[in-house]
C-alpha atoms as an extended CHARMM CRD file, in Angstrom:
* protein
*
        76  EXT
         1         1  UNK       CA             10.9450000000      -25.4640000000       24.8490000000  PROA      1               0.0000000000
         2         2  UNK       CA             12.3600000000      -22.2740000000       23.9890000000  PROA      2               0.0000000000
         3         3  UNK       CA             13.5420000000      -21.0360000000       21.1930000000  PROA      3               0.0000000000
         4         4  UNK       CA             16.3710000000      -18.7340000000       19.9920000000  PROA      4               0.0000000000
         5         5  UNK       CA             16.9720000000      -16.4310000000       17.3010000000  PROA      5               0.0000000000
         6         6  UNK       CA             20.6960000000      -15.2880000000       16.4280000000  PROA      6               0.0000000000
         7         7  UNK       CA             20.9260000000      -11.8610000000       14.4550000000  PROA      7               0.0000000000
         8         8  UNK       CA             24.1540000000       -9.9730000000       14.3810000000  PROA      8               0.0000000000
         9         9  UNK       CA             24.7190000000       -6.5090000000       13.4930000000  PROA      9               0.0000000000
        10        10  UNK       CA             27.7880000000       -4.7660000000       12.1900000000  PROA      10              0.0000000000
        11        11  UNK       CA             27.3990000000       -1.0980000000       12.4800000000  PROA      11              0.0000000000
        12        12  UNK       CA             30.2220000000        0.8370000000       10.0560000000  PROA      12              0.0000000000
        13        13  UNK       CA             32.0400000000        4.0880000000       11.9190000000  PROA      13              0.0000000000
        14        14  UNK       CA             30.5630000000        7.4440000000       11.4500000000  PROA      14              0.0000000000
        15        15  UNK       CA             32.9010000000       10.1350000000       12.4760000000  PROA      15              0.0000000000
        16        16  UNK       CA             34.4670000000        9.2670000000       16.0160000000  PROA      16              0.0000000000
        17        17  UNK       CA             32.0630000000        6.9310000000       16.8330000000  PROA      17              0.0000000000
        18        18  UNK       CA             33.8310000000        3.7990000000       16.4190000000  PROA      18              0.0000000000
        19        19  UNK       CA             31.8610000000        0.7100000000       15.0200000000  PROA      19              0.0000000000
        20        20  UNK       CA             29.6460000000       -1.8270000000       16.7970000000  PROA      20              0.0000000000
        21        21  UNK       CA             29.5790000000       -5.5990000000       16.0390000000  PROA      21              0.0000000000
        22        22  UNK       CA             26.1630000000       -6.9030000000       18.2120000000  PROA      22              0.0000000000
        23        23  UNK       CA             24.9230000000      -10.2400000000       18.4150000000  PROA      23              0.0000000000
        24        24  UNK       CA             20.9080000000       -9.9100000000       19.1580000000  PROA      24              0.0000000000
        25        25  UNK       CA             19.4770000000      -13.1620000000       21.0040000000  PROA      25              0.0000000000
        26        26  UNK       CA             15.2250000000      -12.7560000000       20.4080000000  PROA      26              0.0000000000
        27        27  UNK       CA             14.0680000000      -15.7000000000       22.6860000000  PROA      27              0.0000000000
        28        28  UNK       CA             10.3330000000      -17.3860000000       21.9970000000  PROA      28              0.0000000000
        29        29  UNK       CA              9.6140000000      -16.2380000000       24.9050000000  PROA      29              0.0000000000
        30        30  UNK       CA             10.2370000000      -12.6310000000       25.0120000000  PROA      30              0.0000000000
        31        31  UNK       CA             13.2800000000      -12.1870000000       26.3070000000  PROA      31              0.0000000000
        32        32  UNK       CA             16.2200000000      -10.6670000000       24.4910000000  PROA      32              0.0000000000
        33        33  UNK       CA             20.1390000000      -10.5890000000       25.1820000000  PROA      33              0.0000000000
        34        34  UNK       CA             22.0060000000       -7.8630000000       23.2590000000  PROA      34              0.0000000000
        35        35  UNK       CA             26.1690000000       -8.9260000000       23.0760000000  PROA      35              0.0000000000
        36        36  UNK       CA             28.5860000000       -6.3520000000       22.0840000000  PROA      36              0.0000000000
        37        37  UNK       CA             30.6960000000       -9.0030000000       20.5430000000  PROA      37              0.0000000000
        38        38  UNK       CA             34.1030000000       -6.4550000000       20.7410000000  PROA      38              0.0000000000
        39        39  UNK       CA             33.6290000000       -6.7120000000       24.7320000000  PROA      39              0.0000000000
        40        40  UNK       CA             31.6980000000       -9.8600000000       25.3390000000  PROA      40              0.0000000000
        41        41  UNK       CA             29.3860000000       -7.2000000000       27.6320000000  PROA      41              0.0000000000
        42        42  UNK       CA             25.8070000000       -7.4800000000       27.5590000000  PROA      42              0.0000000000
        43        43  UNK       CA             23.9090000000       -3.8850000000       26.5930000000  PROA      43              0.0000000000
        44        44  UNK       CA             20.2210000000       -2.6570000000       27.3510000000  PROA      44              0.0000000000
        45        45  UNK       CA             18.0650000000       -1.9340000000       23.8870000000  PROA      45              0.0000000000
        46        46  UNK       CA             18.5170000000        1.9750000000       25.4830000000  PROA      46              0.0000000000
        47        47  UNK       CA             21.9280000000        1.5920000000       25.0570000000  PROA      47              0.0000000000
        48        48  UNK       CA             21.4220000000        1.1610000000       21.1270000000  PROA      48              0.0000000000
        49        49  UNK       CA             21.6760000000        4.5510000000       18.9060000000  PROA      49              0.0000000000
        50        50  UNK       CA             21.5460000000        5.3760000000       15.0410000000  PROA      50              0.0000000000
        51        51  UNK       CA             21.6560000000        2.2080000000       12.9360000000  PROA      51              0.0000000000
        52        52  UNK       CA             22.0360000000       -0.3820000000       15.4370000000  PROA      52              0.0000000000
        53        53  UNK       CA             18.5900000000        0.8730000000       17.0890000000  PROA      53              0.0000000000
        54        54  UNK       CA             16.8610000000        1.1630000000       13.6280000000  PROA      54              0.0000000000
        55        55  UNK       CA             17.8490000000       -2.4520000000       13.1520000000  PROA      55              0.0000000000
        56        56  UNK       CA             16.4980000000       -3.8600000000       16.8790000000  PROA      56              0.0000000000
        57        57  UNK       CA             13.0220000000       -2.0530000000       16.0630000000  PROA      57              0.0000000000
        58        58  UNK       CA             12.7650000000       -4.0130000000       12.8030000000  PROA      58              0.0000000000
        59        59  UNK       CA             14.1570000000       -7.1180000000       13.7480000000  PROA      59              0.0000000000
        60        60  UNK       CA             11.9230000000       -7.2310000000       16.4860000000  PROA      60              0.0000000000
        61        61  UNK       CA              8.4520000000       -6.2940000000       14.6390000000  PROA      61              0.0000000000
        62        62  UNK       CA              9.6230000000       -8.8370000000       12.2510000000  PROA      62              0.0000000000
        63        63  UNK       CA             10.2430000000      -11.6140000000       15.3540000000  PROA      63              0.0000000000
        64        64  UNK       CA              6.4060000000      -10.4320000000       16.7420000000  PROA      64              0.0000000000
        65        65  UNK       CA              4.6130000000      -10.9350000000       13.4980000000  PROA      65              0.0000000000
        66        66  UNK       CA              6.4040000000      -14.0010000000       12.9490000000  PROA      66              0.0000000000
        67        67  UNK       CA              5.4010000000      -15.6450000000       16.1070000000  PROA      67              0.0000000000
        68        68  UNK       CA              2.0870000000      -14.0140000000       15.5470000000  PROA      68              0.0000000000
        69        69  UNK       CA              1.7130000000      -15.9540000000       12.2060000000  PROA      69              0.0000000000
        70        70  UNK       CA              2.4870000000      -19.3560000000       13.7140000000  PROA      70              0.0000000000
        71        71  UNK       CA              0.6800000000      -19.2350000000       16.5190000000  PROA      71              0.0000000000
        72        72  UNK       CA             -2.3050000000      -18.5800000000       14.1340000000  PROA      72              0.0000000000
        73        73  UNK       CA             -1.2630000000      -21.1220000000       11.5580000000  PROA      73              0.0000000000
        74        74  UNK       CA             -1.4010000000      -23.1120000000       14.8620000000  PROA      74              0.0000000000
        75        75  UNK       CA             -4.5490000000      -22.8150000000       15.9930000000  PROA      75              0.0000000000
        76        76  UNK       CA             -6.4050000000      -21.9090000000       13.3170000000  PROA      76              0.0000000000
């Protein structure tokens, strides 16, 4: 069974960049689906920039090492 963890992400305006509101989907196993909830499009983690990226990169270490602990807990 696979399992799915919901994150979103509102990123405030900086200048005339306008803000993002993402919904991150981190999947057990691996995969991930980035939504830019404004267009209902899906976007590539290249696509990210400033604080959206910064928040991917620690959401995800923080999705690893979780799975890392349980699997451990697991079979230890």
């Amino acid at each position: 069974m696979v399992n799915c963890e919901h994150l979103r992400y509102l990123e405030p305006s900086r200048g005339s960049r306008p803000s993002r509101d993402l919904t991150f989907k981190f999947f057990t196993d691996g995969k991930l689906v980035i939504i830019d909830n404004d267009t209902g499009n899906t976007m590539n983690p290249r696509e990210l920039s400033g604080g959206s990226y910064d928040f991917y990169v620690r959401q995800r270490i923080n999705f690893i090492k979780r799975n890392l602990y349980a699997k451990i807990s697991q079979y230890a």
